[in-house]
XYZ file of C-alpha atoms in Angstrom:
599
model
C -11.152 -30.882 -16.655
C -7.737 -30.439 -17.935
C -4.919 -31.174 -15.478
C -3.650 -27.797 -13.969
C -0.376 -27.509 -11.847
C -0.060 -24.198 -10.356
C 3.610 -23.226 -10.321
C 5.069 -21.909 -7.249
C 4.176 -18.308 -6.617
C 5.325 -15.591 -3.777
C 2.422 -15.287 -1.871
C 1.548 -12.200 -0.153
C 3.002 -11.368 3.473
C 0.465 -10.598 5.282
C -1.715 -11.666 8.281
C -4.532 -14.657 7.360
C -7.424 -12.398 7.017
C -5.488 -10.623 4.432
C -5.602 -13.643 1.577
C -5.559 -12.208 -2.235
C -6.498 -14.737 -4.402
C -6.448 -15.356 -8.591
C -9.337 -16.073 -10.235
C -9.431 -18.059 -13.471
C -11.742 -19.679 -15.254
C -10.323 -21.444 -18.046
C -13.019 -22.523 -20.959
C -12.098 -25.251 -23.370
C -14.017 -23.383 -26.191
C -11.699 -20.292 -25.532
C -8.620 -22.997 -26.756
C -10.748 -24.394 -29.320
C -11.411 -20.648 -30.607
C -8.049 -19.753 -30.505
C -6.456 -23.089 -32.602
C -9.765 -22.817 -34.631
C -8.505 -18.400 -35.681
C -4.772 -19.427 -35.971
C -4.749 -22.527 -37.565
C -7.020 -21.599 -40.496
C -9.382 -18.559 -40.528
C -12.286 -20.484 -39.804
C -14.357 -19.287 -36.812
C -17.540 -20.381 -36.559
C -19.486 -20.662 -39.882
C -22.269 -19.129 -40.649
C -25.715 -19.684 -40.306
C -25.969 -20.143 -44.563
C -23.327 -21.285 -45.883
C -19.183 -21.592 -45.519
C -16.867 -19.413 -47.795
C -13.869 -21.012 -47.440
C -10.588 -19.741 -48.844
C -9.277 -21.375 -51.470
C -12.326 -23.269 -53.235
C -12.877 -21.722 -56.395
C -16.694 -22.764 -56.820
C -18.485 -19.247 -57.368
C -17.978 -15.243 -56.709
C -19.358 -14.204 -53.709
C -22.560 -12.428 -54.270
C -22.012 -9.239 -52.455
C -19.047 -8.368 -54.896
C -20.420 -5.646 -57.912
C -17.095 -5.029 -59.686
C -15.751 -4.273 -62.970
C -14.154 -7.213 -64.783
C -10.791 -6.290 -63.189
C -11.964 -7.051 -60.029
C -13.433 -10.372 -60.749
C -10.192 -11.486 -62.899
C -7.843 -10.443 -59.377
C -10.201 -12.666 -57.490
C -10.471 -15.574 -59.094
C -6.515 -15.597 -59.479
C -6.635 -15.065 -55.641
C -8.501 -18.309 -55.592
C -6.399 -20.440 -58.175
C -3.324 -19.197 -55.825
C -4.844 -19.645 -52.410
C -5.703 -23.345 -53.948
C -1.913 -23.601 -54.935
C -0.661 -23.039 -51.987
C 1.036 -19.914 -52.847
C 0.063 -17.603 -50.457
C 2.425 -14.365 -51.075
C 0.517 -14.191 -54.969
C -2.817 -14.428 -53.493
C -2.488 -11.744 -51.035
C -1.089 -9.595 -54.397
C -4.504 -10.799 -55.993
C -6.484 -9.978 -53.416
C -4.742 -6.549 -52.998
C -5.518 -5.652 -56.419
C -9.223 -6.727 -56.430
C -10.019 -4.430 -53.325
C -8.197 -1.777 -55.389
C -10.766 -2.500 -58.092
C -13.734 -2.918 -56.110
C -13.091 -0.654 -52.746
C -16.816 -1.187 -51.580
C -16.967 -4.899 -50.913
C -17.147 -6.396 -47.659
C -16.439 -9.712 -49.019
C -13.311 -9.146 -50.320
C -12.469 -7.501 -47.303
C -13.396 -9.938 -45.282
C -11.843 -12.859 -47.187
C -8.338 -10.964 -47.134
C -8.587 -10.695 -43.484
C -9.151 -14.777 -43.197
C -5.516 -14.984 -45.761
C -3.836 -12.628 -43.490
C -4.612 -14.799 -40.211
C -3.689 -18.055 -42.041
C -0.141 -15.681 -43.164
C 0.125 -14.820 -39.182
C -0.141 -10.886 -39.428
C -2.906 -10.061 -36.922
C -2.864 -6.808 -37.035
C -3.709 -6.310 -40.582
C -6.581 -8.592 -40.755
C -8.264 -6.536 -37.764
C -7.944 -3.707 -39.972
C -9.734 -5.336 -43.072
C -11.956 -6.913 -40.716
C -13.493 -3.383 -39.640
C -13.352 -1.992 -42.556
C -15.695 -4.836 -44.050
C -17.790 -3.925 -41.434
C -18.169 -0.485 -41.785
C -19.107 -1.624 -45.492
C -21.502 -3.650 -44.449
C -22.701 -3.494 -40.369
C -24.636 -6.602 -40.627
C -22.520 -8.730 -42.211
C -22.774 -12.177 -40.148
C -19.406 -13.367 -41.471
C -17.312 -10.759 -40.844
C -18.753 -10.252 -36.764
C -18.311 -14.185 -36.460
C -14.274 -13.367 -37.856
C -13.662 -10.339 -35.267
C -15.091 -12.521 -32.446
C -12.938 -15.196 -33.237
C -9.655 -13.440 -33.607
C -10.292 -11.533 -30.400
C -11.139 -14.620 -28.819
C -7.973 -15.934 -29.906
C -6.106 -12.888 -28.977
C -7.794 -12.823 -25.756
C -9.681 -9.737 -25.680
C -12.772 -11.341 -24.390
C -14.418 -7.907 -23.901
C -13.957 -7.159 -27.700
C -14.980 -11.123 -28.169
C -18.113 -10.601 -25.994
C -19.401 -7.621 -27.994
C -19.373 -8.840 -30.999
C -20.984 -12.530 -30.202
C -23.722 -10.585 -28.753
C -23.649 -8.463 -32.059
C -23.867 -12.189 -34.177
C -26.577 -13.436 -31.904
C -28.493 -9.984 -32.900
C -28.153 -10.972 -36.581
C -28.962 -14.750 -36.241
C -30.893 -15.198 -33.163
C -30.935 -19.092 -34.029
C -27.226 -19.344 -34.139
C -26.195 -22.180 -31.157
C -23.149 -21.954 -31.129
C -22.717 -18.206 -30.912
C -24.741 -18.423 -27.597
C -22.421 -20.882 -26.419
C -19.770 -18.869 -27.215
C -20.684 -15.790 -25.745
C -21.484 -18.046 -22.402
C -17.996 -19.225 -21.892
C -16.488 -15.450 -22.655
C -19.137 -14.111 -19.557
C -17.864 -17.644 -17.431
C -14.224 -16.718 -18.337
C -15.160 -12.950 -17.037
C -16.370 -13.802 -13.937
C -20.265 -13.894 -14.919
C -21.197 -17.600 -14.287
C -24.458 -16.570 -13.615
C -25.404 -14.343 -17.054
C -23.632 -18.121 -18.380
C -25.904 -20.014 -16.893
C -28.875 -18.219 -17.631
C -27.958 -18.386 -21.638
C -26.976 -21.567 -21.313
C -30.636 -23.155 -19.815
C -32.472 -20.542 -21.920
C -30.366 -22.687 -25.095
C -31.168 -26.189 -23.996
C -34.623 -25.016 -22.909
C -34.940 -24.721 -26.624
C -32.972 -27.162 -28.103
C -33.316 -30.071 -24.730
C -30.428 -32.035 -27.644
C -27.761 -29.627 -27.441
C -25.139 -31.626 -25.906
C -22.463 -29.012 -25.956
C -24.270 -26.792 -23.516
C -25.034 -29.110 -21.582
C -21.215 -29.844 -20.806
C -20.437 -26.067 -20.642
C -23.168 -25.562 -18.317
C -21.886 -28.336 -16.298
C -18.410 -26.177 -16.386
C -20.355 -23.328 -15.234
C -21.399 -24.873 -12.459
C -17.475 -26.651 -11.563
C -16.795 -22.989 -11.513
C -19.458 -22.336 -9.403
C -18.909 -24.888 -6.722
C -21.985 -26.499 -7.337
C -20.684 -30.093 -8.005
C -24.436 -32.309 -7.712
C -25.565 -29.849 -10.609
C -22.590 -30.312 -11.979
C -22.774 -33.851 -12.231
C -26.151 -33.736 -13.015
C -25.595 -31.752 -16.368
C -22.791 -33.721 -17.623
C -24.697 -36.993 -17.248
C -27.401 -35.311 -19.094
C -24.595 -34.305 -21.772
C -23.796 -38.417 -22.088
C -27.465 -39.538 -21.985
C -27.493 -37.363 -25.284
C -24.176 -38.446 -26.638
C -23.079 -41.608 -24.751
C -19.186 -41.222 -26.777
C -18.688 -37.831 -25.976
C -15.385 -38.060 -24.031
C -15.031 -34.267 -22.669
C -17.983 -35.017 -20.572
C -16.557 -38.217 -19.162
C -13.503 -36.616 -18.157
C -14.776 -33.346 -16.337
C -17.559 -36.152 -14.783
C -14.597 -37.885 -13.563
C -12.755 -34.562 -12.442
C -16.380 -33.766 -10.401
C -15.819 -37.013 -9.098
C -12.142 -36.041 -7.637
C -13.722 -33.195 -6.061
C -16.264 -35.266 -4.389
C -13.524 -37.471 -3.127
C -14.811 -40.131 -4.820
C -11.973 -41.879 -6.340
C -12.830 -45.300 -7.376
C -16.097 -43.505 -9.317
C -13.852 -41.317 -11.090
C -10.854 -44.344 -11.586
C -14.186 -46.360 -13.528
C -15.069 -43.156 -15.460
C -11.728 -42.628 -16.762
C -11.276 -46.248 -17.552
C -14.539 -45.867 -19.436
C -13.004 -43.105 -21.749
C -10.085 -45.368 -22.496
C -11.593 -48.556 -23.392
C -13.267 -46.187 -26.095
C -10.159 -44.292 -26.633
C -7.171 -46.265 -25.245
C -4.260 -43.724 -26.236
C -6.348 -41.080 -24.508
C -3.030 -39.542 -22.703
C -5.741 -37.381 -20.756
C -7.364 -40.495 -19.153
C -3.893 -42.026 -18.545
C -2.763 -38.774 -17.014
C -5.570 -38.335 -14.386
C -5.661 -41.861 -13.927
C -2.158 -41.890 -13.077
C -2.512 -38.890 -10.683
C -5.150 -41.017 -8.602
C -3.125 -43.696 -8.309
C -0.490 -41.361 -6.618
C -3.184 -39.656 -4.822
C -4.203 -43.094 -3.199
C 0.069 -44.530 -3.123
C -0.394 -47.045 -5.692
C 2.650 -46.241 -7.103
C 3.351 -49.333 -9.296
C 0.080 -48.667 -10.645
C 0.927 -44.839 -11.648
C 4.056 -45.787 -13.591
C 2.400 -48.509 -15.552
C -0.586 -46.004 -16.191
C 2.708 -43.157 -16.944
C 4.593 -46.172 -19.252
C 1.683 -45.835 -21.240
C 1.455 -42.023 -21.542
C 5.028 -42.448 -23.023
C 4.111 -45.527 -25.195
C 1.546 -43.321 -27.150
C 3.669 -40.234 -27.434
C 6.731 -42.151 -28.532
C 9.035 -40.871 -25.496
C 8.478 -37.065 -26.464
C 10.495 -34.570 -23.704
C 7.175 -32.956 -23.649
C 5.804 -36.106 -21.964
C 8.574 -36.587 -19.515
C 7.294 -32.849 -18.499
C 4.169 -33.639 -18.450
C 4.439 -36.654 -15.884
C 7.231 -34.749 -14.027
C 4.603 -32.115 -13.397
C 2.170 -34.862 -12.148
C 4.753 -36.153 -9.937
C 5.279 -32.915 -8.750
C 1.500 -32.139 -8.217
C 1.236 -35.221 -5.636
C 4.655 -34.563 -3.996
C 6.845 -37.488 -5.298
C 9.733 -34.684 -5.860
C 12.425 -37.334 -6.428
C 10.518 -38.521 -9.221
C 9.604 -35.142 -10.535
C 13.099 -34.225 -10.795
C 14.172 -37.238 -12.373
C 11.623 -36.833 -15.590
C 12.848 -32.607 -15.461
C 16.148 -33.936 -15.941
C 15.208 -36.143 -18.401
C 13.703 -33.385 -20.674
C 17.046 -31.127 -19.969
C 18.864 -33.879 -21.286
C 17.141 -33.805 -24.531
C 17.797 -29.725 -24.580
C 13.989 -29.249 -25.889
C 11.807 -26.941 -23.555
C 14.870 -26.483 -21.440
C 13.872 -23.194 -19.350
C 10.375 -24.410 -18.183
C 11.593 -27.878 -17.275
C 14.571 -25.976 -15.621
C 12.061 -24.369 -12.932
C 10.112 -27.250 -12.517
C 13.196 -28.570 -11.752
C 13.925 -25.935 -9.668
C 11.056 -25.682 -7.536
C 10.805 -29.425 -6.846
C 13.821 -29.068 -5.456
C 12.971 -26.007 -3.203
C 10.011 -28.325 -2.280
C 12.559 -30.702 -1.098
C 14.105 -28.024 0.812
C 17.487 -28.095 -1.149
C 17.661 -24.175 -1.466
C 20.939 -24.134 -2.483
C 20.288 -26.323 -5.903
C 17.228 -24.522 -6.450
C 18.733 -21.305 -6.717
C 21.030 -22.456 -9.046
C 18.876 -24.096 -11.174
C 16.414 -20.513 -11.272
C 19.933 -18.441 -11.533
C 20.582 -20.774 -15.029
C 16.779 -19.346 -16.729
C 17.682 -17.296 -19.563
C 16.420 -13.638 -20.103
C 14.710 -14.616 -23.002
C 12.595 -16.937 -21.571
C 9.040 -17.318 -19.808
C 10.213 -18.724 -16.970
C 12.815 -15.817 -16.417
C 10.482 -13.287 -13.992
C 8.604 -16.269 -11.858
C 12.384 -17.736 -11.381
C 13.413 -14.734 -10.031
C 10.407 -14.101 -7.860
C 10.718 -17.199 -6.452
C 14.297 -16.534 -6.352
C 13.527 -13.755 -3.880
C 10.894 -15.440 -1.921
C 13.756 -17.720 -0.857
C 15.683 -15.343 0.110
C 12.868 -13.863 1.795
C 12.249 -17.084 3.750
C 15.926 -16.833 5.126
C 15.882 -13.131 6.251
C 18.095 -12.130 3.488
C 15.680 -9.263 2.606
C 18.602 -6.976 1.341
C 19.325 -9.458 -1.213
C 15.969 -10.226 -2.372
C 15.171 -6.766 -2.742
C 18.288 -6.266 -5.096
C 17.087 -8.782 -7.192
C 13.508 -7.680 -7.856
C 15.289 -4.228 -8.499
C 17.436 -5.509 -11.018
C 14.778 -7.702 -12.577
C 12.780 -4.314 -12.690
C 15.479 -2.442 -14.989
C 15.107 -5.311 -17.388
C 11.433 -5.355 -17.186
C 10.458 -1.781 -16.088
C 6.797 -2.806 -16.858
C 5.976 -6.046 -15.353
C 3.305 -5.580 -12.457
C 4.277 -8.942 -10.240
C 7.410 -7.525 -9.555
C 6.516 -4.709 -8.284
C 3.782 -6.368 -5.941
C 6.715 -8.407 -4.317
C 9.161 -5.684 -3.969
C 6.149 -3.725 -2.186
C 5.708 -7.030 -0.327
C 9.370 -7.161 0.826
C 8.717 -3.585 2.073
C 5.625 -4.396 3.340
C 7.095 -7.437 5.479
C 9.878 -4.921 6.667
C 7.149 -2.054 7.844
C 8.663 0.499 5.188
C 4.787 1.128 4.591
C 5.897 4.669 2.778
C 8.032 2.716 0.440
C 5.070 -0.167 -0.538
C 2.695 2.357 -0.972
C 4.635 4.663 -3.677
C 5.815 0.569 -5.128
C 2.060 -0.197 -5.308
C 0.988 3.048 -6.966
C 3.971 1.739 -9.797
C 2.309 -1.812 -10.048
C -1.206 0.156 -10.596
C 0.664 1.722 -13.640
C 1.700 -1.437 -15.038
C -1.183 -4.255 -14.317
C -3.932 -5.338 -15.729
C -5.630 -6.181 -12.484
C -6.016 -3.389 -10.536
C -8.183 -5.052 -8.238
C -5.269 -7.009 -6.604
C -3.184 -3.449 -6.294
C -5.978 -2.056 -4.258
C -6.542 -4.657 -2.324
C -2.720 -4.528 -1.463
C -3.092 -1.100 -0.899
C -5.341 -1.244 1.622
C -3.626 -3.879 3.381
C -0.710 -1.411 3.923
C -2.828 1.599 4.462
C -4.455 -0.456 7.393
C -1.239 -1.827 8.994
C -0.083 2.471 8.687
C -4.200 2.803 11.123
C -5.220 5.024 8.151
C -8.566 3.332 8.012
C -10.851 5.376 6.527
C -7.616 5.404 3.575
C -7.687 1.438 3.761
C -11.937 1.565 3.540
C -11.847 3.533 0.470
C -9.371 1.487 -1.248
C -11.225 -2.101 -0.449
C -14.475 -0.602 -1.842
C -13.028 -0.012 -4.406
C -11.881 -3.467 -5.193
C -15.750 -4.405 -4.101
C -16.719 -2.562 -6.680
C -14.155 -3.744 -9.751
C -15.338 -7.439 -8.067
C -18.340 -7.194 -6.187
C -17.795 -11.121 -5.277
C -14.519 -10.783 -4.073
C -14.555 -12.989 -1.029
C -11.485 -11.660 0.419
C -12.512 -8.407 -0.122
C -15.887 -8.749 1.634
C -14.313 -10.602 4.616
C -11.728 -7.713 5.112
C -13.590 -5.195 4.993
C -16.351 -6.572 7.287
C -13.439 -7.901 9.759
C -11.699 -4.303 9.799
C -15.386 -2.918 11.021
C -16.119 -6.368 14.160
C -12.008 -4.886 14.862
C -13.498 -1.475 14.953
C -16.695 -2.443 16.999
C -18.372 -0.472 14.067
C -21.248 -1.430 11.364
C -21.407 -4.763 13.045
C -24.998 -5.403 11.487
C -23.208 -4.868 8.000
C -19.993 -6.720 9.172
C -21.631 -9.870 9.824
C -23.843 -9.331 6.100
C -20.334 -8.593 4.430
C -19.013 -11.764 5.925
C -22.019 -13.884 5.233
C -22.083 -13.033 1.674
C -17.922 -13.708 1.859
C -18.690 -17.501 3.460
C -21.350 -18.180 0.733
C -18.760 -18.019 -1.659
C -16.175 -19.446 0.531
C -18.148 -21.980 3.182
C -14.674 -23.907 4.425
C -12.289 -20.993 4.589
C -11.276 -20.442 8.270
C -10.209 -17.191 8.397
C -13.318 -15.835 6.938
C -15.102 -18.136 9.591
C -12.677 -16.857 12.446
C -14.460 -13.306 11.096
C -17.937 -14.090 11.851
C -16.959 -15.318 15.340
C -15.490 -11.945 16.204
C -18.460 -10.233 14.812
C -20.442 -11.888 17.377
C -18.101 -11.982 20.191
C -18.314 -7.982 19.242
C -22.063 -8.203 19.515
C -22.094 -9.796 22.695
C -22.917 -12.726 21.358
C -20.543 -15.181 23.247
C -22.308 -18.713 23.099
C -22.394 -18.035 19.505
C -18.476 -16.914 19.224
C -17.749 -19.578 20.683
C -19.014 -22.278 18.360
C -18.231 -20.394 15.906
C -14.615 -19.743 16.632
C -14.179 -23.310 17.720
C -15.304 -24.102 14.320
C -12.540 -22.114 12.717
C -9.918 -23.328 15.342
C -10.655 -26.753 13.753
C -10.463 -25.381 9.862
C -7.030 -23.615 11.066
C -5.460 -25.023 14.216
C -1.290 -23.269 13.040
C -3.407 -19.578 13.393
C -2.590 -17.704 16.286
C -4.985 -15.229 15.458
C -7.386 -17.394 15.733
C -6.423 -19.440 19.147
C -6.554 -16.189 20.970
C -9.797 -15.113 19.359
C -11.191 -18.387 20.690
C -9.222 -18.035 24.202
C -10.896 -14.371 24.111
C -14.436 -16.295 23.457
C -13.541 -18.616 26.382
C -12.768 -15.718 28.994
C -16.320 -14.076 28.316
C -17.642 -17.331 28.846
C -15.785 -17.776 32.713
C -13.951 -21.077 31.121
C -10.501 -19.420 32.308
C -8.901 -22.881 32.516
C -9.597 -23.332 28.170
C -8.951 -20.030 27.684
C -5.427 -20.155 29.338
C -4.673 -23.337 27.152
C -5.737 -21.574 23.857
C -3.109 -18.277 24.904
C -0.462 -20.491 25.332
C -0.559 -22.974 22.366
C -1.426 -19.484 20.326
C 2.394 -18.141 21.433
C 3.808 -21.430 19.617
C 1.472 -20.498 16.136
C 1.802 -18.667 13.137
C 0.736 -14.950 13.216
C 1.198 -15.140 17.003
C 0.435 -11.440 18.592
C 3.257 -12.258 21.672
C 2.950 -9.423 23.660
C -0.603 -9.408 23.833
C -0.647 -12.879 24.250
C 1.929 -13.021 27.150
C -0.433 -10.473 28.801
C -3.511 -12.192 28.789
C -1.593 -15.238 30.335
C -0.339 -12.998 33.231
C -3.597 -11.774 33.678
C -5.375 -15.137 33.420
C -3.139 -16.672 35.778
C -3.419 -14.565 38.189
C -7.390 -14.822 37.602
C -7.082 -18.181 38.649
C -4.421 -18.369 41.418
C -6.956 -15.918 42.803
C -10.059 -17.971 42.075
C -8.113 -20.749 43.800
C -7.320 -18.816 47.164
């Protein structure tokens, strides 16, 4: 799998069974779709035969025109083989004039127009070729690749299951449309296309890989593994399927089997900069560091000392916590003034991750307007100042951020967050209701929304709102786990609780909060042999939660071990998300439990 470095975000301020995550599923085909539309028209070709712009070999057979017609066209074609774009799109303009009922010529002045850039346009021609001519395979296989490209991977989805329709034999098409349902959140419709595909073609490499993705995505890493060996039994060269085998490997922990997969790929490729890349990273993983910069020297070797590369291995650096070294390849790339802004907060936030504030928030003050990097600089900007108490000040600058960019939804989820962290509930509500008019995941608004509409006790306000997130993501494992912890708090629906919570732990076995969840939904139930394991369990997965100490010193108490229940109320004081007062009372009380018991 491609390397990914997440860059520093603003998380959320709220307690840890309130834990909004991102989902992403990131399909190489979806990158391969999008050079494939931009670079050249060419999407996938048809089941018969290619047309391909510029060859002047024959008139397509769906155009009847006059002689005018025909005469523009072929001039299109001399031109497009010329080179000379501007006269060929003149051509073409006047053959369509001639001949307003072809599909063909429609659809072939679409493909100039995306090799020219203009978008827009060649939507246009595209749909009106196909309201020529429904069925034409050429002009659906266009349209899904330019809103592939674009991605609108609704649009995309539509009309691959529209080309699949037409040519029912058409492989890649399926495996298309399977990476557009992954990329959506639908492993499971991805699988199931995917197997039915190789179930009739047992050779198809290709799915075999993206399958294997399906299943990376899907946390299922033995399957995994199993499909991309399959892949390589087919086609032993076929380097994509080394490399995610060797990321599946990471996963597993298995280092030295991925280290001899990725030297596999480069003693077939050896300027593979992805294999040098990864193999780097494990050697920082595992602190050979005189190993990494040899396996870095050669990254740079093969791509001639490029800036881009010095970003590239500052971000690995950065990925594996060697800041120092991170900042010295940022630096490098400012030097050379190309990519300057996104080095810049690299730069920036390796130094926050040193803890040199006062740097970093000059380097994110330097980010230019204009750039990318501008809005996460200043959100990060304000999460320092967050971190220091300076809420005042971080407020004013998502505020100002917000009159340059009245429309961008992150900003208004941290200024509601700032308001949020200060109680103004009134204020992060009417914030949030903003960010639902600007985002293009509602799903995460809601779920903030009921968040602050629970900390306000409006809970039947806060229920309505997390359905409603269950029902934009129905596998939302935060969403399940809240929802099912807000009715064990309640003592209410337990029976559901604990099946909301299940399902939530299925798709999230090791996360400790959620596990912390079940345990109160039995130590709700009465269930207090079973709490306990349970909640030891999560103690384990989470031993900073305070939450989750006094759950377990609750557990304890029910279970007449006063003695460990004392010593989980008093390390909870010294832990995050620490409820004090409560806390402070249950020692008092607990105490005094056992001064008596000791009379």
């Amino acid at each position: 799998m491609p390397l990914q470095v997440n860059q520093p975000t603003v998380p959320t301020m709220c307690d840890h069974h309130y834990s909004p995550t991102i989902q992403s599923f990131k399909c190489l085909l979806l990158i391969l779709a999008t050079a494939l539309v931009m670079s050249g028209c060419q999407s996938l070709p048809p089941a018969d035969s290619a047309r391909i712009p510029g060859k002047i070999d024959r008139l397509p057979p769906t155009i009847q025109s006059p002689k005018e017609a025909y005469k523009h066209y072929l001039n299109a074609q001399y031109y497009l083989f010329t080179g000379n774009l501007e006269d060929a799109l003149r051509s073409y303009e006047a053959a369509i004039q001639c001949d307003p009922k072809s599909a063909q010529l429609e659809i072939e002045m679409a493909a100039l127009l995306i090799r020219k850039g203009d978008i827009k346009e060649a939507l246009a021609h595209l749909e009106k070729a196909i309201s020529l001519d429904p069925n034409h395979l050429e002009a659906h296989q266009l349209l899904a690749g330019l809103h592939t490209g674009m991605n609108q991977l609704r649009e995309a989805t539509t009309e691959y299951e529209k080309i699949i329709t037409l040519d029912p034999a058409n492989e890649e098409a399926v495996i298309f449309l399977a990476t557009l349902h992954a990329q959506q959140g639908n492993c499971a419709k991805a699988v199931n296309l995917l197997k039915n595909l190789i179930k009739k073609n047992p050779d198809q490499f290709i799915a075999l890989f993206y399958l294997g993705k399906c299943y990376i995505e899907l946390g299922q890493l033995t399957a995994a593994k199993k499909e991309f060996q399959q892949a390589l039994h087919k086609q032993p060269e076929f380097l994509p399927a080394m490399l995610e085998l060797g990321f599946v490997y990471e996963l597993e922990k298995r280092y030295s089997q991925a280290k001899t997969m990725y030297r596999r790929i480069l003693r077939h490729d050896p300027d593979n900069q992805r294999a040098w890349a990864s193999l780097g990273r494990l050697y920082l993983l595992n602190d050979q560091y005189t190993e990494a910069l040899q396996a870095f020297g050669e990254i740079k070797r093969i791509s001639k000392n490029e800036p881009e590369t010095a970003l590239r291995i500052g971000l690995l650096f950065f990925e594996q916590k060697y800041f120092d070294d991170a900042i010295r390849e940022f630096r490098e790339v400012l030097i050379s003034r190309k990519g300057p802004d996104q080095a810049r907060f690299f730069l920036a936030a390796a130094l926050e991750e040193k803890g040199d504030l006062v740097a970093a928030m000059r380097e994110y003050e330097q980010i230019s307007r204009q750039s990318e990097s501008y809005i996460p600089a200043r959100l990060r900007m304000a999460y320092i100042l967050g971190r220091q108490k300076k809420i005042s000040q971080g407020i004013k600058i998502i505020k100002d951020s917000l009159v340059l960019f009245p429309k961008n939804g992150d900003l208004y989820l941290t200024l509601a967050a700032f308001y949020e962290e200060e109680q103004e509930y009134v204020k992060a509500i009417e914030t949030l209701n903003q960010a639902l008019e600007n985002t293009v995941n509602p799903s995460e608004v809601y779920f903030r929304l009921a968040v602050v509409y629970d900390k306000k006790k409006e809970n039947a306000e806060s229920q309505r709102l997390i359905k409603k997130v269950l029902e934009l993501e129905p596998n939302n494992a935060e969403a399940l786990n809240f929802l099912g912890y807000m009715y064990a708090c309640q003592g209410a629906n337990l029976d559901e609780a604990e099946r909301l919570i299940q399902t939530a732990l299925a798709i999230k076995p090791d996360a400790g909060y959620i596990i912390d969840s079940l345990g109160w939904v039995y130590y709700k139930k009465g269930l207090y042999d079973q709490a306990v394991l349970i909640l030891e369990k999560a103690h384990q997965q989470m031993p900073q939660d305070g939450t989750i100490a006094e759950h377990l010193g609750d557990a304890y108490m029910k279970k007449s071990r006063f003695r460990d229940a004392l010593r989980l109320y008093k390390k909870a004081l010294t832990l995050e998300n620490a409820n004090i007062p409560d806390l402070q009372k249950k020692i008092k009380t607990t105490e005094e439990l056992l001064h008596g018991l000791s009379l």
